[in-house]
mmCIF file with all atom_site columns, C-alpha atoms in Angstrom:
data_model
loop_
_atom_site.group_PDB
_atom_site.id
_atom_site.type_symbol
_atom_site.label_atom_id
_atom_site.label_alt_id
_atom_site.label_comp_id
_atom_site.label_asym_id
_atom_site.label_entity_id
_atom_site.label_seq_id
_atom_site.pdbx_PDB_ins_code
_atom_site.Cartn_x
_atom_site.Cartn_y
_atom_site.Cartn_z
_atom_site.occupancy
_atom_site.B_iso_or_equiv
_atom_site.pdbx_formal_charge
_atom_site.auth_seq_id
_atom_site.auth_comp_id
_atom_site.auth_asym_id
_atom_site.auth_atom_id
_atom_site.pdbx_PDB_model_num
ATOM 1   C CA . ALA Y 1 1   ? -12.993 18.620 18.273  1.00 61.00 ? 1092 ALA Y CA 1
ATOM 2   C CA . MET Y 1 2   ? -11.524 21.059 15.799  1.00 91.00 ? 1093 MET Y CA 1
ATOM 3   C CA . LEU Y 1 3   ? -9.996  19.280 12.854  1.00 93.00 ? 1094 LEU Y CA 1
ATOM 4   C CA . VAL Y 1 4   ? -6.540  20.202 11.520  1.00 94.00 ? 1095 VAL Y CA 1
ATOM 5   C CA . TYR Y 1 5   ? -6.555  21.212 7.855   1.00 94.00 ? 1096 TYR Y CA 1
ATOM 6   C CA . ARG Y 1 6   ? -3.311  21.190 5.893   1.00 93.00 ? 1097 ARG Y CA 1
ATOM 7   C CA . ARG Y 1 7   ? -1.689  20.293 2.621   1.00 91.00 ? 1098 ARG Y CA 1
ATOM 8   C CA . PHE Y 1 8   ? -1.727  16.604 1.654   1.00 88.00 ? 1099 PHE Y CA 1
ATOM 9   C CA . GLU Y 1 9   ? 1.736   14.993 2.037   1.00 85.00 ? 1100 GLU Y CA 1
ATOM 10  C CA . ALA Y 1 10  ? 2.952   11.760 0.443   1.00 78.00 ? 1101 ALA Y CA 1
ATOM 11  C CA . TYR Y 1 11  ? 2.946   9.837  3.760   1.00 76.00 ? 1102 TYR Y CA 1
ATOM 12  C CA . ASP Y 1 12  ? -0.765  10.694 4.246   1.00 78.00 ? 1103 ASP Y CA 1
ATOM 13  C CA . ILE Y 1 13  ? -1.583  7.859  1.807   1.00 73.00 ? 1104 ILE Y CA 1
ATOM 14  C CA . LEU Y 1 14  ? -0.819  5.478  4.686   1.00 71.00 ? 1105 LEU Y CA 1
ATOM 15  C CA . ARG Y 1 15  ? -3.715  7.031  6.656   1.00 69.00 ? 1106 ARG Y CA 1
ATOM 16  C CA . PHE Y 1 16  ? -6.439  6.497  4.064   1.00 63.00 ? 1107 PHE Y CA 1
ATOM 17  C CA . ASP Y 1 17  ? -8.491  3.769  5.722   1.00 58.00 ? 1108 ASP Y CA 1
ATOM 18  C CA . ARG Y 1 18  ? -11.071 5.816  7.599   1.00 49.00 ? 1109 ARG Y CA 1
ATOM 19  C CA . ALA Y 1 19  ? -11.731 8.310  4.795   1.00 50.00 ? 1110 ALA Y CA 1
ATOM 20  C CA . ASN Y 1 20  ? -12.031 5.783  1.983   1.00 53.00 ? 1111 ASN Y CA 1
ATOM 21  C CA . ASP Y 1 21  ? -14.686 3.418  3.404   1.00 52.00 ? 1112 ASP Y CA 1
ATOM 22  C CA . ASP Y 1 22  ? -17.634 4.345  1.209   1.00 51.00 ? 1113 ASP Y CA 1
ATOM 23  C CA . SER Y 1 23  ? -19.544 3.050  -1.804  1.00 47.00 ? 1114 SER Y CA 1
ATOM 24  C CA . PHE Y 1 24  ? -19.436 6.509  -3.459  1.00 45.00 ? 1115 PHE Y CA 1
ATOM 25  C CA . THR Y 1 25  ? -15.643 6.779  -3.148  1.00 52.00 ? 1116 THR Y CA 1
ATOM 26  C CA . GLU Y 1 26  ? -13.581 5.568  -6.077  1.00 53.00 ? 1117 GLU Y CA 1
ATOM 27  C CA . THR Y 1 27  ? -10.297 4.124  -4.840  1.00 58.00 ? 1118 THR Y CA 1
ATOM 28  C CA . PHE Y 1 28  ? -7.217  4.258  -7.006  1.00 55.00 ? 1119 PHE Y CA 1
ATOM 29  C CA . PRO Y 1 29  ? -3.745  2.757  -6.881  1.00 62.00 ? 1120 PRO Y CA 1
ATOM 30  C CA . ILE Y 1 30  ? -1.286  4.554  -4.576  1.00 66.00 ? 1121 ILE Y CA 1
ATOM 31  C CA . SER Y 1 31  ? 0.619   5.746  -7.648  1.00 67.00 ? 1122 SER Y CA 1
ATOM 32  C CA . PHE Y 1 32  ? -2.428  7.772  -8.724  1.00 63.00 ? 1123 PHE Y CA 1
ATOM 33  C CA . TYR Y 1 33  ? -2.515  9.775  -5.469  1.00 63.00 ? 1124 TYR Y CA 1
ATOM 34  C CA . LEU Y 1 34  ? 1.282   10.206 -5.436  1.00 67.00 ? 1125 LEU Y CA 1
ATOM 35  C CA . CYS Y 1 35  ? 1.277   11.483 -8.987  1.00 66.00 ? 1126 CYS Y CA 1
ATOM 36  C CA . TYR Y 1 36  ? -1.222  14.236 -8.205  1.00 64.00 ? 1127 TYR Y CA 1
ATOM 37  C CA . GLN Y 1 37  ? 0.346   15.026 -4.835  1.00 70.00 ? 1128 GLN Y CA 1
ATOM 38  C CA . THR Y 1 38  ? 3.754   15.609 -6.440  1.00 71.00 ? 1129 THR Y CA 1
ATOM 39  C CA . ARG Y 1 39  ? 2.488   17.407 -9.565  1.00 77.00 ? 1130 ARG Y CA 1
ATOM 40  C CA . SER Y 1 40  ? -0.101  19.695 -7.897  1.00 78.00 ? 1131 SER Y CA 1
ATOM 41  C CA . PRO Y 1 41  ? 0.585   19.797 -4.143  1.00 76.00 ? 1132 PRO Y CA 1
ATOM 42  C CA . SER Y 1 42  ? -1.048  23.222 -3.708  1.00 85.00 ? 1133 SER Y CA 1
ATOM 43  C CA . VAL Y 1 43  ? -4.514  21.794 -4.438  1.00 87.00 ? 1134 VAL Y CA 1
ATOM 44  C CA . CYS Y 1 44  ? -4.303  18.564 -2.421  1.00 89.00 ? 1135 CYS Y CA 1
ATOM 45  C CA . GLU Y 1 45  ? -5.595  18.844 1.178   1.00 91.00 ? 1136 GLU Y CA 1
ATOM 46  C CA . VAL Y 1 46  ? -6.356  16.704 4.216   1.00 91.00 ? 1137 VAL Y CA 1
ATOM 47  C CA . ALA Y 1 47  ? -8.362  17.099 7.411   1.00 93.00 ? 1138 ALA Y CA 1
ATOM 48  C CA . LEU Y 1 48  ? -6.906  15.286 10.434  1.00 92.00 ? 1139 LEU Y CA 1
ATOM 49  C CA . HIS Y 1 49  ? -8.220  14.437 13.881  1.00 90.00 ? 1140 HIS Y CA 1
ATOM 50  C CA . PRO Y 1 50  ? -6.438  16.851 16.272  1.00 91.00 ? 1141 PRO Y CA 1
ATOM 51  C CA . THR Y 1 51  ? -5.322  14.278 18.870  1.00 90.00 ? 1142 THR Y CA 1
ATOM 52  C CA . ASP Y 1 52  ? -4.683  10.966 17.122  1.00 86.00 ? 1143 ASP Y CA 1
ATOM 53  C CA . GLY Y 1 53  ? -3.767  12.444 13.708  1.00 84.00 ? 1144 GLY Y CA 1
ATOM 54  C CA . ASP Y 1 54  ? -6.193  10.084 11.896  1.00 85.00 ? 1145 ASP Y CA 1
ATOM 55  C CA . MET Y 1 55  ? -7.179  11.310 8.443   1.00 86.00 ? 1146 MET Y CA 1
ATOM 56  C CA . VAL Y 1 56  ? -10.923 12.043 8.368   1.00 90.00 ? 1147 VAL Y CA 1
ATOM 57  C CA . SER Y 1 57  ? -11.054 13.647 4.978   1.00 91.00 ? 1148 SER Y CA 1
ATOM 58  C CA . TYR Y 1 58  ? -8.919  14.332 1.915   1.00 89.00 ? 1149 TYR Y CA 1
ATOM 59  C CA . MET Y 1 59  ? -9.086  16.058 -1.417  1.00 91.00 ? 1150 MET Y CA 1
ATOM 60  C CA . ILE Y 1 60  ? -6.868  15.187 -4.361  1.00 89.00 ? 1151 ILE Y CA 1
ATOM 61  C CA . ALA Y 1 61  ? -6.797  17.602 -7.294  1.00 92.00 ? 1152 ALA Y CA 1
ATOM 62  C CA . GLY Y 1 62  ? -4.659  18.464 -10.261 1.00 91.00 ? 1153 GLY Y CA 1
ATOM 63  C CA . LEU Y 1 63  ? -3.838  21.620 -12.183 1.00 92.00 ? 1154 LEU Y CA 1
ATOM 64  C CA . ASP Y 1 64  ? -4.014  21.599 -15.939 1.00 91.00 ? 1155 ASP Y CA 1
ATOM 65  C CA . ARG Y 1 65  ? -4.301  23.896 -18.947 1.00 88.00 ? 1156 ARG Y CA 1
ATOM 66  C CA . ARG Y 1 66  ? -6.735  23.008 -21.724 1.00 82.00 ? 1157 ARG Y CA 1
ATOM 67  C CA . PRO Y 1 67  ? -4.851  23.112 -25.060 1.00 79.00 ? 1158 PRO Y CA 1
ATOM 68  C CA . ASP Y 1 68  ? -8.028  23.853 -27.068 1.00 81.00 ? 1159 ASP Y CA 1
ATOM 69  C CA . ASN Y 1 69  ? -9.130  27.009 -25.192 1.00 81.00 ? 1160 ASN Y CA 1
ATOM 70  C CA . ASN Y 1 70  ? -6.150  27.709 -22.907 1.00 85.00 ? 1161 ASN Y CA 1
ATOM 71  C CA . LEU Y 1 71  ? -8.335  27.582 -19.765 1.00 89.00 ? 1162 LEU Y CA 1
ATOM 72  C CA . PHE Y 1 72  ? -6.290  26.969 -16.621 1.00 93.00 ? 1163 PHE Y CA 1
ATOM 73  C CA . PHE Y 1 73  ? -8.230  24.771 -14.213 1.00 92.00 ? 1164 PHE Y CA 1
ATOM 74  C CA . SER Y 1 74  ? -8.160  22.728 -11.027 1.00 94.00 ? 1165 SER Y CA 1
ATOM 75  C CA . HIS Y 1 75  ? -9.699  19.306 -11.456 1.00 94.00 ? 1166 HIS Y CA 1
ATOM 76  C CA . ILE Y 1 76  ? -10.901 17.624 -8.267  1.00 94.00 ? 1167 ILE Y CA 1
ATOM 77  C CA . CYS Y 1 77  ? -10.065 13.919 -8.719  1.00 89.00 ? 1168 CYS Y CA 1
ATOM 78  C CA . ALA Y 1 78  ? -11.247 12.659 -5.353  1.00 88.00 ? 1169 ALA Y CA 1
ATOM 79  C CA . ILE Y 1 79  ? -12.815 13.974 -2.170  1.00 90.00 ? 1170 ILE Y CA 1
ATOM 80  C CA . SER Y 1 80  ? -13.868 11.766 0.684   1.00 88.00 ? 1171 SER Y CA 1
ATOM 81  C CA . VAL Y 1 81  ? -15.011 12.227 4.281   1.00 91.00 ? 1172 VAL Y CA 1
ATOM 82  C CA . ASP Y 1 82  ? -15.072 9.571  6.990   1.00 88.00 ? 1173 ASP Y CA 1
ATOM 83  C CA . ARG Y 1 83  ? -18.756 8.767  7.583   1.00 88.00 ? 1174 ARG Y CA 1
ATOM 84  C CA . VAL Y 1 84  ? -18.490 9.736  11.305  1.00 88.00 ? 1175 VAL Y CA 1
ATOM 85  C CA . TYR Y 1 85  ? -17.605 13.294 10.226  1.00 90.00 ? 1176 TYR Y CA 1
ATOM 86  C CA . ARG Y 1 86  ? -20.209 13.743 7.492   1.00 89.00 ? 1177 ARG Y CA 1
ATOM 87  C CA . ARG Y 1 87  ? -22.675 16.658 7.544   1.00 89.00 ? 1178 ARG Y CA 1
ATOM 88  C CA . GLN Y 1 88  ? -20.328 18.702 9.762   1.00 92.00 ? 1179 GLN Y CA 1
ATOM 89  C CA . GLY Y 1 89  ? -19.004 21.035 7.074   1.00 94.00 ? 1180 GLY Y CA 1
ATOM 90  C CA . VAL Y 1 90  ? -15.733 19.171 6.454   1.00 94.00 ? 1181 VAL Y CA 1
ATOM 91  C CA . ALA Y 1 91  ? -16.196 18.719 2.699   1.00 93.00 ? 1182 ALA Y CA 1
ATOM 92  C CA . ARG Y 1 92  ? -17.460 22.332 2.444   1.00 95.00 ? 1183 ARG Y CA 1
ATOM 93  C CA . ARG Y 1 93  ? -14.306 23.527 4.162   1.00 95.00 ? 1184 ARG Y CA 1
ATOM 94  C CA . LEU Y 1 94  ? -12.046 21.495 1.807   1.00 94.00 ? 1185 LEU Y CA 1
ATOM 95  C CA . MET Y 1 95  ? -14.046 22.832 -1.193  1.00 95.00 ? 1186 MET Y CA 1
ATOM 96  C CA . LYS Y 1 96  ? -13.549 26.403 0.050   1.00 96.00 ? 1187 LYS Y CA 1
ATOM 97  C CA . ARG Y 1 97  ? -9.796  25.752 0.509   1.00 94.00 ? 1188 ARG Y CA 1
ATOM 98  C CA . ILE Y 1 98  ? -9.409  24.561 -3.085  1.00 94.00 ? 1189 ILE Y CA 1
ATOM 99  C CA . GLU Y 1 99  ? -11.375 27.582 -4.245  1.00 96.00 ? 1190 GLU Y CA 1
ATOM 100 C CA . GLU Y 1 100 ? -8.993  29.929 -2.360  1.00 95.00 ? 1191 GLU Y CA 1
ATOM 101 C CA . ASN Y 1 101 ? -5.910  28.082 -3.624  1.00 94.00 ? 1192 ASN Y CA 1
ATOM 102 C CA . SER Y 1 102 ? -7.189  27.976 -7.195  1.00 95.00 ? 1193 SER Y CA 1
ATOM 103 C CA . ASN Y 1 103 ? -7.954  31.710 -7.113  1.00 96.00 ? 1194 ASN Y CA 1
ATOM 104 C CA . ARG Y 1 104 ? -4.480  32.397 -5.764  1.00 94.00 ? 1195 ARG Y CA 1
ATOM 105 C CA . LEU Y 1 105 ? -3.026  30.366 -8.626  1.00 94.00 ? 1196 LEU Y CA 1
ATOM 106 C CA . ASP Y 1 106 ? -5.169  32.340 -11.122 1.00 95.00 ? 1197 ASP Y CA 1
ATOM 107 C CA . CYS Y 1 107 ? -7.226  29.352 -12.282 1.00 96.00 ? 1198 CYS Y CA 1
ATOM 108 C CA . ASP Y 1 108 ? -10.227 29.997 -14.544 1.00 96.00 ? 1199 ASP Y CA 1
ATOM 109 C CA . ILE Y 1 109 ? -12.396 27.120 -13.319 1.00 96.00 ? 1200 ILE Y CA 1
ATOM 110 C CA . ILE Y 1 110 ? -12.576 24.204 -10.935 1.00 97.00 ? 1201 ILE Y CA 1
ATOM 111 C CA . ASP Y 1 111 ? -14.219 21.042 -12.200 1.00 96.00 ? 1202 ASP Y CA 1
ATOM 112 C CA . LEU Y 1 112 ? -15.125 17.611 -10.821 1.00 96.00 ? 1203 LEU Y CA 1
ATOM 113 C CA . PHE Y 1 113 ? -17.027 14.497 -11.789 1.00 96.00 ? 1204 PHE Y CA 1
ATOM 114 C CA . VAL Y 1 114 ? -19.733 13.145 -9.484  1.00 96.00 ? 1205 VAL Y CA 1
ATOM 115 C CA . ARG Y 1 115 ? -22.261 10.350 -9.573  1.00 94.00 ? 1206 ARG Y CA 1
ATOM 116 C CA . PRO Y 1 116 ? -25.813 11.705 -10.087 1.00 97.00 ? 1207 PRO Y CA 1
ATOM 117 C CA . SER Y 1 117 ? -26.971 9.233  -7.434  1.00 96.00 ? 1208 SER Y CA 1
ATOM 118 C CA . ASN Y 1 118 ? -24.721 10.940 -4.845  1.00 93.00 ? 1209 ASN Y CA 1
ATOM 119 C CA . ILE Y 1 119 ? -27.414 13.514 -4.159  1.00 95.00 ? 1210 ILE Y CA 1
ATOM 120 C CA . GLY Y 1 120 ? -25.777 14.915 -1.012  1.00 92.00 ? 1211 GLY Y CA 1
ATOM 121 C CA . ALA Y 1 121 ? -22.593 15.728 -2.921  1.00 94.00 ? 1212 ALA Y CA 1
ATOM 122 C CA . VAL Y 1 122 ? -24.434 17.183 -5.917  1.00 97.00 ? 1213 VAL Y CA 1
ATOM 123 C CA . MET Y 1 123 ? -26.458 19.441 -3.612  1.00 96.00 ? 1214 MET Y CA 1
ATOM 124 C CA . LEU Y 1 124 ? -23.343 20.565 -1.726  1.00 96.00 ? 1215 LEU Y CA 1
ATOM 125 C CA . TYR Y 1 125 ? -21.558 21.448 -4.975  1.00 97.00 ? 1216 TYR Y CA 1
ATOM 126 C CA . LYS Y 1 126 ? -24.618 23.396 -6.207  1.00 98.00 ? 1217 LYS Y CA 1
ATOM 127 C CA . ARG Y 1 127 ? -24.772 25.332 -2.931  1.00 97.00 ? 1218 ARG Y CA 1
ATOM 128 C CA . LEU Y 1 128 ? -21.113 26.226 -3.425  1.00 97.00 ? 1219 LEU Y CA 1
ATOM 129 C CA . GLY Y 1 129 ? -21.869 27.656 -6.887  1.00 98.00 ? 1220 GLY Y CA 1
ATOM 130 C CA . TYR Y 1 130 ? -21.025 24.668 -9.125  1.00 98.00 ? 1221 TYR Y CA 1
ATOM 131 C CA . PHE Y 1 131 ? -23.300 23.851 -12.075 1.00 98.00 ? 1222 PHE Y CA 1
ATOM 132 C CA . VAL Y 1 132 ? -23.698 20.750 -14.234 1.00 98.00 ? 1223 VAL Y CA 1
ATOM 133 C CA . PHE Y 1 133 ? -21.625 21.544 -17.326 1.00 97.00 ? 1224 PHE Y CA 1
ATOM 134 C CA . ASN Y 1 134 ? -21.973 18.154 -18.967 1.00 96.00 ? 1225 ASN Y CA 1
ATOM 135 C CA . HIS Y 1 135 ? -23.615 14.766 -18.501 1.00 96.00 ? 1226 HIS Y CA 1
ATOM 136 C CA . ILE Y 1 136 ? -21.118 11.996 -19.314 1.00 95.00 ? 1227 ILE Y CA 1
ATOM 137 C CA . ALA Y 1 137 ? -22.687 8.666  -20.189 1.00 95.00 ? 1228 ALA Y CA 1
ATOM 138 C CA . GLN Y 1 138 ? -21.183 5.515  -18.606 1.00 92.00 ? 1229 GLN Y CA 1
ATOM 139 C CA . TYR Y 1 139 ? -18.327 7.381  -16.958 1.00 89.00 ? 1230 TYR Y CA 1
ATOM 140 C CA . TYR Y 1 140 ? -18.359 4.975  -14.026 1.00 88.00 ? 1231 TYR Y CA 1
ATOM 141 C CA . ASN Y 1 141 ? -18.708 1.209  -14.483 1.00 87.00 ? 1232 ASN Y CA 1
ATOM 142 C CA . ASP Y 1 142 ? -22.334 1.285  -13.326 1.00 90.00 ? 1233 ASP Y CA 1
ATOM 143 C CA . GLU Y 1 143 ? -23.402 4.906  -13.730 1.00 93.00 ? 1234 GLU Y CA 1
ATOM 144 C CA . ASP Y 1 144 ? -23.149 8.158  -15.636 1.00 95.00 ? 1235 ASP Y CA 1
ATOM 145 C CA . ALA Y 1 145 ? -21.379 11.226 -14.262 1.00 96.00 ? 1236 ALA Y CA 1
ATOM 146 C CA . TYR Y 1 146 ? -22.057 14.925 -13.987 1.00 98.00 ? 1237 TYR Y CA 1
ATOM 147 C CA . ASP Y 1 147 ? -19.154 17.133 -14.978 1.00 96.00 ? 1238 ASP Y CA 1
ATOM 148 C CA . MET Y 1 148 ? -19.709 20.013 -12.540 1.00 98.00 ? 1239 MET Y CA 1
ATOM 149 C CA . ARG Y 1 149 ? -17.843 23.311 -12.758 1.00 97.00 ? 1240 ARG Y CA 1
ATOM 150 C CA . LEU Y 1 150 ? -17.280 26.476 -10.789 1.00 98.00 ? 1241 LEU Y CA 1
ATOM 151 C CA . ALA Y 1 151 ? -16.242 29.578 -12.760 1.00 97.00 ? 1242 ALA Y CA 1
ATOM 152 C CA . LEU Y 1 152 ? -13.625 31.591 -10.889 1.00 97.00 ? 1243 LEU Y CA 1
ATOM 153 C CA . LYS Y 1 153 ? -13.511 34.514 -13.353 1.00 87.00 ? 1244 LYS Y CA 1
#
């Protein structure tokens, strides 16, 4: 079935269950998602099942300008795909959508943090043109993080 892709709305937080059931997915308080959704709605997206409207994937991102170098960037805070829908191009499609939206907003870069042990995600990001910009020690409770970036300009 063709999924429905659209902008993330505040009420979508109530549909999180399927997309958040994963050891790689960090879960945050509802206020975290709402804050990003209200501040940067143009870079928050969902994928929904076409008949029952269940959320099968979401991406939460924020827009920010670095004061030190004035770079304007999209930061992907969270992306998750329901395990039933993995390896079907859903995450790739969401990543492409944030790339298009970030280009339209004239961003310089997109960045994200990922666990090095999440090899599938790291490989996907590399295939989409992201590179490891920095290795951050002890970013997660139990693991380091890669700061991966995609240059848009």
